[in-house]
mmCIF file of C-alpha atoms in Angstrom:
data_model
loop_
_atom_site.group_PDB
_atom_site.id
_atom_site.type_symbol
_atom_site.label_atom_id
_atom_site.label_comp_id
_atom_site.label_asym_id
_atom_site.label_seq_id
_atom_site.Cartn_x
_atom_site.Cartn_y
_atom_site.Cartn_z
ATOM 1 C CA MET A 1 17.176 -10.732 -14.880
ATOM 2 C CA PRO A 2 13.599 -9.554 -14.241
ATOM 3 C CA ALA A 3 12.818 -8.139 -10.819
ATOM 4 C CA PRO A 4 10.953 -10.427 -8.395
ATOM 5 C CA LEU A 5 7.459 -9.482 -7.263
ATOM 6 C CA HIS A 6 8.275 -9.658 -3.560
ATOM 7 C CA ARG A 7 10.992 -7.056 -2.981
ATOM 8 C CA PRO A 8 11.711 -5.883 0.571
ATOM 9 C CA PRO A 9 14.016 -2.835 0.716
ATOM 10 C CA ARG A 10 17.682 -3.748 0.284
ATOM 11 C CA HIS A 11 19.239 -0.453 1.374
ATOM 12 C CA PRO A 12 16.749 1.164 3.777
ATOM 13 C CA HIS A 13 19.170 3.860 4.925
ATOM 14 C CA ALA A 14 20.501 4.942 1.527
ATOM 15 C CA TRP A 15 18.342 8.066 1.623
ATOM 16 C CA ILE A 16 20.436 9.433 4.514
ATOM 17 C CA THR A 17 23.517 9.542 2.309
ATOM 18 C CA TRP A 18 21.971 11.404 -0.590
ATOM 19 C CA LEU A 19 20.064 13.769 1.708
ATOM 20 C CA SER A 20 23.307 14.622 3.541
ATOM 21 C CA LEU A 21 25.100 15.226 0.268
ATOM 22 C CA SER A 22 22.264 17.433 -0.976
ATOM 23 C CA GLN A 23 22.448 19.547 2.173
ATOM 24 C CA LEU A 24 26.195 19.920 1.746
ATOM 25 C CA VAL A 25 25.538 21.265 -1.746
ATOM 26 C CA VAL A 26 22.956 23.675 -0.283
ATOM 27 C CA VAL A 27 25.510 24.970 2.245
ATOM 28 C CA LEU A 28 28.058 25.528 -0.498
ATOM 29 C CA VAL A 29 25.544 27.335 -2.704
ATOM 30 C CA TRP A 30 24.403 29.525 0.225
ATOM 31 C CA TRP A 31 28.011 30.358 1.170
ATOM 32 C CA ARG A 32 29.008 31.154 -2.410
ATOM 33 C CA TRP A 33 25.934 33.003 -3.712
ATOM 34 C CA GLY A 34 23.938 33.950 -0.608
ATOM 35 C CA TRP A 35 20.368 33.264 0.398
ATOM 36 C CA HIS A 36 18.941 34.365 -2.968
ATOM 37 C CA TRP A 37 20.261 31.100 -4.401
ATOM 38 C CA GLY A 38 20.724 29.145 -1.191
ATOM 39 C CA LEU A 39 17.085 29.240 -0.082
ATOM 40 C CA PRO A 40 15.677 27.962 -3.394
ATOM 41 C CA ALA A 41 18.388 25.284 -3.418
ATOM 42 C CA MET A 42 17.370 24.165 0.081
ATOM 43 C CA LEU A 43 13.692 23.991 -0.845
ATOM 44 C CA LEU A 44 14.485 22.114 -4.045
ATOM 45 C CA SER A 45 16.647 19.615 -2.148
ATOM 46 C CA HIS A 46 13.633 18.584 -0.045
ATOM 47 C CA VAL A 47 11.357 17.873 -3.015
ATOM 48 C CA PRO A 48 12.436 14.198 -3.322
ATOM 49 C CA VAL A 49 11.652 13.626 0.375
ATOM 50 C CA TRP A 50 8.153 15.061 0.051
ATOM 51 C CA TRP A 51 7.596 13.267 -3.250
ATOM 52 C CA GLY A 52 8.682 9.957 -1.759
ATOM 53 C CA THR A 53 6.465 10.437 1.289
ATOM 54 C CA LEU A 54 3.280 11.821 -0.221
ATOM 55 C CA LYS A 55 3.048 9.911 -3.524
ATOM 56 C CA PRO A 56 1.580 6.471 -2.715
ATOM 57 C CA ASP A 57 3.434 4.576 -5.452
ATOM 58 C CA SER A 58 6.757 6.418 -5.174
ATOM 59 C CA ARG A 59 9.852 4.229 -5.115
ATOM 60 C CA VAL A 60 12.155 6.889 -3.671
ATOM 61 C CA PHE A 61 12.668 5.053 -0.365
ATOM 62 C CA SER A 62 11.789 1.441 -1.188
ATOM 63 C CA PRO A 63 10.514 -0.784 -3.994
ATOM 64 C CA VAL A 64 6.733 -0.611 -4.454
ATOM 65 C CA LEU A 65 4.629 -3.151 -6.325
ATOM 66 C CA ARG A 66 2.214 -1.207 -8.535
ATOM 67 C CA ARG A 67 0.833 -3.914 -10.823
ATOM 68 C CA LEU A 68 1.266 -7.607 -11.516
ATOM 69 C CA PRO A 69 3.140 -8.833 -14.589
ATOM 70 C CA THR A 70 0.380 -10.564 -16.509
ATOM 71 C CA ASP A 71 -1.305 -9.954 -19.837
ATOM 72 C CA ALA A 72 -4.318 -11.996 -18.789
ATOM 73 C CA ARG A 73 -7.518 -10.240 -17.785
ATOM 74 C CA GLN A 74 -6.787 -10.697 -14.097
ATOM 75 C CA VAL A 75 -6.508 -8.205 -11.255
ATOM 76 C CA TRP A 76 -5.160 -8.395 -7.723
ATOM 77 C CA LEU A 77 -8.089 -7.479 -5.472
ATOM 78 C CA THR A 78 -6.873 -5.935 -2.210
ATOM 79 C CA ILE A 79 -9.185 -5.000 0.665
ATOM 80 C CA ASP A 80 -8.006 -2.634 3.399
ATOM 81 C CA ASP A 81 -8.990 -1.795 6.981
ATOM 82 C CA GLY A 82 -10.536 -5.049 8.228
ATOM 83 C CA PRO A 83 -11.566 -7.164 9.828
ATOM 84 C CA SER A 84 -15.025 -5.663 10.206
ATOM 85 C CA ASP A 85 -18.720 -6.451 10.269
ATOM 86 C CA ASP A 86 -18.455 -6.663 6.453
ATOM 87 C CA THR A 87 -15.821 -9.408 6.408
ATOM 88 C CA LEU A 88 -17.990 -12.529 6.415
ATOM 89 C CA ALA A 89 -20.381 -11.131 3.810
ATOM 90 C CA ILE A 90 -17.439 -10.166 1.583
ATOM 91 C CA LEU A 91 -15.987 -13.657 1.953
ATOM 92 C CA ASP A 92 -19.325 -15.181 0.979
ATOM 93 C CA LEU A 93 -19.519 -12.867 -2.029
ATOM 94 C CA LEU A 94 -16.017 -13.813 -3.184
ATOM 95 C CA ASP A 95 -16.803 -17.498 -2.712
ATOM 96 C CA ARG A 96 -19.914 -17.233 -4.896
ATOM 97 C CA HIS A 97 -17.893 -15.677 -7.692
ATOM 98 C CA GLY A 98 -14.771 -17.804 -7.315
ATOM 99 C CA MET A 99 -12.546 -14.829 -6.566
ATOM 100 C CA ARG A 100 -9.658 -14.434 -4.146
ATOM 101 C CA ALA A 101 -8.253 -11.351 -2.476
ATOM 102 C CA THR A 102 -5.603 -10.097 -0.092
ATOM 103 C CA PHE A 103 -6.949 -8.474 3.065
ATOM 104 C CA PHE A 104 -4.648 -5.760 4.415
ATOM 105 C CA VAL A 105 -5.794 -5.837 8.017
ATOM 106 C CA ILE A 106 -5.294 -3.613 11.050
ATOM 107 C CA GLY A 107 -3.609 -5.406 13.938
ATOM 108 C CA ASP A 108 -5.790 -4.096 16.756
ATOM 109 C CA ARG A 109 -8.965 -5.050 14.882
ATOM 110 C CA ALA A 110 -7.516 -8.474 14.104
ATOM 111 C CA ALA A 111 -6.726 -9.042 17.790
ATOM 112 C CA ARG A 112 -10.326 -8.254 18.715
ATOM 113 C CA ARG A 113 -11.782 -10.573 16.044
ATOM 114 C CA PRO A 114 -9.267 -13.371 15.444
ATOM 115 C CA GLU A 115 -11.973 -15.728 14.211
ATOM 116 C CA LEU A 116 -12.448 -13.502 11.140
ATOM 117 C CA ILE A 117 -8.727 -13.536 10.412
ATOM 118 C CA ARG A 118 -8.652 -17.321 10.562
ATOM 119 C CA GLU A 119 -11.722 -17.488 8.328
ATOM 120 C CA ILE A 120 -10.065 -15.266 5.705
ATOM 121 C CA VAL A 121 -7.131 -17.666 5.533
ATOM 122 C CA ARG A 122 -9.318 -20.787 5.680
ATOM 123 C CA ARG A 123 -11.189 -19.660 2.589
ATOM 124 C CA GLY A 124 -8.008 -19.337 0.544
ATOM 125 C CA HIS A 125 -7.309 -15.620 0.780
ATOM 126 C CA THR A 126 -4.118 -13.977 2.015
ATOM 127 C CA LEU A 127 -3.300 -11.340 4.616
ATOM 128 C CA GLY A 128 -1.268 -8.159 4.467
ATOM 129 C CA ASN A 129 0.115 -5.808 7.115
ATOM 130 C CA HIS A 130 -1.748 -2.494 7.334
ATOM 131 C CA SER A 131 -0.245 -1.277 10.638
ATOM 132 C CA GLN A 132 -1.338 -2.059 14.178
ATOM 133 C CA THR A 133 -3.506 0.963 15.009
ATOM 134 C CA HIS A 134 -4.067 2.675 11.619
ATOM 135 C CA PRO A 135 -3.044 6.222 12.615
ATOM 136 C CA GLN A 136 -4.685 7.692 9.528
ATOM 137 C CA ALA A 137 -3.833 11.349 10.087
ATOM 138 C CA TRP A 138 -0.211 10.915 11.165
ATOM 139 C CA PHE A 139 1.223 7.666 9.820
ATOM 140 C CA TRP A 140 3.185 9.558 7.158
ATOM 141 C CA ALA A 141 4.786 11.756 9.854
ATOM 142 C CA LEU A 142 5.653 9.131 12.495
ATOM 143 C CA GLY A 143 9.230 8.707 13.627
ATOM 144 C CA PRO A 144 11.316 5.536 13.325
ATOM 145 C CA ARG A 145 10.388 4.067 16.725
ATOM 146 C CA GLN A 146 6.635 4.505 16.247
ATOM 147 C CA LEU A 147 6.731 3.125 12.704
ATOM 148 C CA ARG A 148 8.738 0.116 13.795
ATOM 149 C CA GLN A 149 6.157 -0.593 16.497
ATOM 150 C CA GLU A 150 3.209 -0.219 14.108
ATOM 151 C CA ILE A 151 4.687 -2.676 11.643
ATOM 152 C CA ALA A 152 6.225 -5.149 14.101
ATOM 153 C CA ARG A 153 3.130 -5.406 16.290
ATOM 154 C CA ASN A 154 0.933 -6.175 13.280
ATOM 155 C CA GLN A 155 3.341 -8.920 12.220
ATOM 156 C CA SER A 156 3.277 -10.421 15.714
ATOM 157 C CA THR A 157 -0.506 -10.167 16.002
ATOM 158 C CA LEU A 158 -1.199 -11.943 12.719
ATOM 159 C CA ALA A 159 1.508 -14.554 13.300
ATOM 160 C CA ALA A 160 -0.031 -15.373 16.674
ATOM 161 C CA ILE A 161 -3.483 -15.828 15.110
ATOM 162 C CA THR A 162 -2.548 -17.723 11.946
ATOM 163 C CA GLY A 163 0.931 -19.087 12.585
ATOM 164 C CA THR A 164 2.354 -17.113 9.657
ATOM 165 C CA ALA A 165 3.395 -13.471 9.388
ATOM 166 C CA PRO A 166 2.383 -11.455 6.283
ATOM 167 C CA ARG A 167 4.720 -10.875 3.356
ATOM 168 C CA TRP A 168 3.024 -7.738 2.031
ATOM 169 C CA PHE A 169 2.649 -4.270 3.531
ATOM 170 C CA ARG A 170 0.437 -1.350 2.624
ATOM 171 C CA ALA A 171 1.069 2.031 4.226
ATOM 172 C CA VAL A 172 -1.830 3.785 5.932
ATOM 173 C CA VAL A 173 -3.491 5.986 3.284
ATOM 174 C CA GLY A 174 -0.632 4.817 1.071
ATOM 175 C CA LEU A 175 1.799 7.392 2.468
ATOM 176 C CA ALA A 176 5.167 6.254 3.802
ATOM 177 C CA ASN A 177 8.092 8.383 4.958
ATOM 178 C CA PRO A 178 11.786 7.341 4.823
ATOM 179 C CA PHE A 179 11.633 5.544 8.191
ATOM 180 C CA VAL A 180 9.286 2.842 6.860
ATOM 181 C CA ALA A 181 11.952 1.066 4.818
ATOM 182 C CA ALA A 182 14.028 -0.232 7.748
ATOM 183 C CA PRO A 183 11.232 -2.204 9.498
ATOM 184 C CA LEU A 184 10.058 -3.512 6.128
ATOM 185 C CA ARG A 185 13.510 -4.974 5.539
ATOM 186 C CA GLU A 186 13.668 -6.295 9.107
ATOM 187 C CA HIS A 187 10.406 -8.221 8.704
ATOM 188 C CA GLY A 188 10.839 -9.239 5.062
ATOM 189 C CA LEU A 189 7.884 -7.148 3.915
ATOM 190 C CA ALA A 190 7.335 -5.843 0.403
ATOM 191 C CA ARG A 191 5.319 -2.679 -0.058
ATOM 192 C CA VAL A 192 2.171 -2.676 -2.217
ATOM 193 C CA ALA A 193 0.448 0.305 -3.827
ATOM 194 C CA TRP A 194 -2.401 0.183 -6.362
ATOM 195 C CA CYS A 195 -3.409 1.434 -9.788
ATOM 196 C CA ALA A 196 -7.206 1.237 -9.595
ATOM 197 C CA ARG A 197 -9.141 2.787 -6.734
ATOM 198 C CA GLY A 198 -12.630 4.123 -6.090
ATOM 199 C CA PHE A 199 -12.097 6.117 -2.863
ATOM 200 C CA ASP A 200 -14.666 3.853 -1.214
ATOM 201 C CA ALA A 201 -13.299 4.575 2.264
ATOM 202 C CA ILE A 202 -14.992 7.983 2.031
ATOM 203 C CA ALA A 203 -17.275 7.839 -1.034
ATOM 204 C CA SER A 204 -20.640 6.240 -0.315
ATOM 205 C CA ASP A 205 -22.080 5.921 -3.835
ATOM 206 C CA PRO A 206 -21.252 2.377 -5.026
ATOM 207 C CA ARG A 207 -21.785 3.210 -8.697
ATOM 208 C CA ALA A 208 -19.393 6.159 -8.570
ATOM 209 C CA VAL A 209 -16.850 4.028 -6.687
ATOM 210 C CA VAL A 210 -16.940 1.237 -9.265
ATOM 211 C CA ALA A 211 -16.825 3.694 -12.171
ATOM 212 C CA ARG A 212 -13.611 5.178 -10.783
ATOM 213 C CA ILE A 213 -12.082 1.736 -10.302
ATOM 214 C CA GLU A 214 -13.043 0.735 -13.836
ATOM 215 C CA ARG A 215 -11.063 3.643 -15.283
ATOM 216 C CA GLY A 216 -7.903 2.117 -13.790
ATOM 217 C CA LEU A 217 -8.522 -1.483 -14.818
ATOM 218 C CA ALA A 218 -5.979 -3.253 -16.984
ATOM 219 C CA PRO A 219 -4.420 -6.721 -16.949
ATOM 220 C CA GLY A 220 -2.471 -7.056 -13.702
ATOM 221 C CA ALA A 221 -4.057 -4.025 -12.055
ATOM 222 C CA ILE A 222 -3.931 -3.859 -8.274
ATOM 223 C CA VAL A 223 -7.413 -2.842 -7.146
ATOM 224 C CA LEU A 224 -7.784 -0.995 -3.841
ATOM 225 C CA ALA A 225 -11.037 -1.507 -1.927
ATOM 226 C CA HIS A 226 -12.066 -1.091 1.723
ATOM 227 C CA GLU A 227 -14.335 -2.685 4.284
ATOM 228 C CA GLY A 228 -16.005 -1.385 7.424
ATOM 229 C CA SER A 229 -16.066 2.297 6.443
ATOM 230 C CA PRO A 230 -18.324 4.591 8.517
ATOM 231 C CA HIS A 231 -20.763 5.164 5.633
ATOM 232 C CA GLY A 232 -21.632 1.454 5.730
ATOM 233 C CA ARG A 233 -21.818 0.851 1.981
ATOM 234 C CA ASN A 234 -18.578 -1.021 1.270
ATOM 235 C CA LEU A 235 -20.392 -4.319 0.792
ATOM 236 C CA GLU A 236 -22.695 -2.759 -1.815
ATOM 237 C CA ALA A 237 -19.691 -1.357 -3.650
ATOM 238 C CA MET A 238 -17.863 -4.682 -3.477
ATOM 239 C CA THR A 239 -20.893 -6.528 -4.829
ATOM 240 C CA LEU A 240 -21.179 -4.146 -7.745
ATOM 241 C CA LEU A 241 -17.414 -4.298 -8.345
ATOM 242 C CA VAL A 242 -17.365 -8.102 -8.506
ATOM 243 C CA GLN A 243 -20.295 -8.093 -10.908
ATOM 244 C CA ARG A 244 -18.597 -5.494 -13.092
ATOM 245 C CA LEU A 245 -15.310 -7.384 -13.145
ATOM 246 C CA GLU A 246 -17.129 -10.470 -14.365
ATOM 247 C CA ALA A 247 -19.022 -8.499 -16.988
ATOM 248 C CA LEU A 248 -15.711 -7.145 -18.324
ATOM 249 C CA GLY A 249 -14.162 -10.601 -18.372
ATOM 250 C CA TYR A 250 -11.800 -10.092 -15.431
ATOM 251 C CA GLY A 251 -10.884 -12.656 -12.818
ATOM 252 C CA THR A 252 -8.656 -12.289 -9.781
ATOM 253 C CA VAL A 253 -5.126 -13.484 -9.187
ATOM 254 C CA LEU A 254 -2.755 -13.316 -6.216
ATOM 255 C CA PRO A 255 0.940 -12.496 -6.615
ATOM 256 C CA GLU A 256 1.745 -15.871 -5.088
ATOM 257 C CA ASP A 257 0.097 -17.426 -8.152
ATOM 258 C CA LEU A 258 2.598 -15.673 -10.411
ATOM 259 C CA GLU A 259 5.785 -15.955 -8.381
ATOM 260 C CA THR A 260 6.604 -19.362 -9.770
ATOM 261 C CA ALA A 261 6.460 -17.987 -13.307
ATOM 262 C CA GLU A 262 9.036 -15.658 -14.780
ATOM 263 C CA ALA A 263 8.472 -12.277 -13.115
ATOM 264 C CA ALA A 264 8.675 -8.944 -14.883
ATOM 265 C CA PRO A 265 9.393 -5.533 -13.345
ATOM 266 C CA ALA A 266 6.437 -3.762 -11.750
ATOM 267 C CA LEU A 267 4.977 -1.132 -14.037
ATOM 268 C CA PHE A 268 2.609 1.774 -13.754
ATOM 269 C CA CYS A 269 -1.023 1.138 -14.587
ATOM 270 C CA LYS A 270 -2.941 3.825 -16.363
ATOM 271 C CA ALA A 271 -4.152 6.354 -13.846
ATOM 272 C CA PRO A 272 -7.842 6.383 -12.892
#
């Protein structure tokens, strides 16, 4: 039976069991052979935790959607960090080219500009949860209470504006520690990564951004883009990206479009 696209975590606390067992092994090694073996064993036992936290598409703690199961020249366009002053212009651009996207929005920004959130939905796009306050430097290190609040408040904010809570979640900067899985399960959220990105949140050269994204393109690729970045050139990059997608024969597709068809397991895309 192929895995569904939308997969909230089923066992969000399983990591506690294997971490506890690994530490028991460390204690035994330290007791039997001393610190010369015990210390390396302890450090090695923490590698999966760091790998799961710091690798954006790691499935150590929860399922992560990394591409869509299609052989057609279609990509899932995802746009993070809105709503912003770019939102309406991006919507107009997508309308002109007949493309749809998922906007992973920040709850506080959505609360300040609810009319943009409603406009995103009205034009046929979908919304994703990208935390309430976007604590960029520390999201990966937040504890369970803070993470639960970040995720739950975004769900409540968007549900109050649109009447429907999101189904998809993207971690801030893509990094998610073990405590993220429990609130994802609680709210029925599936985590989304990407396999084509241009670093447009910090890079201001649209041509360089699109060139990096192009290296990761493949059928079913999840494309990561941003809006409202301080350098002010996200709209230029998005315009060039849409034009390049068309030139390469790519259209856009949403996972909801594929969920009625037979789903296949999420796979890695080629790295950019």
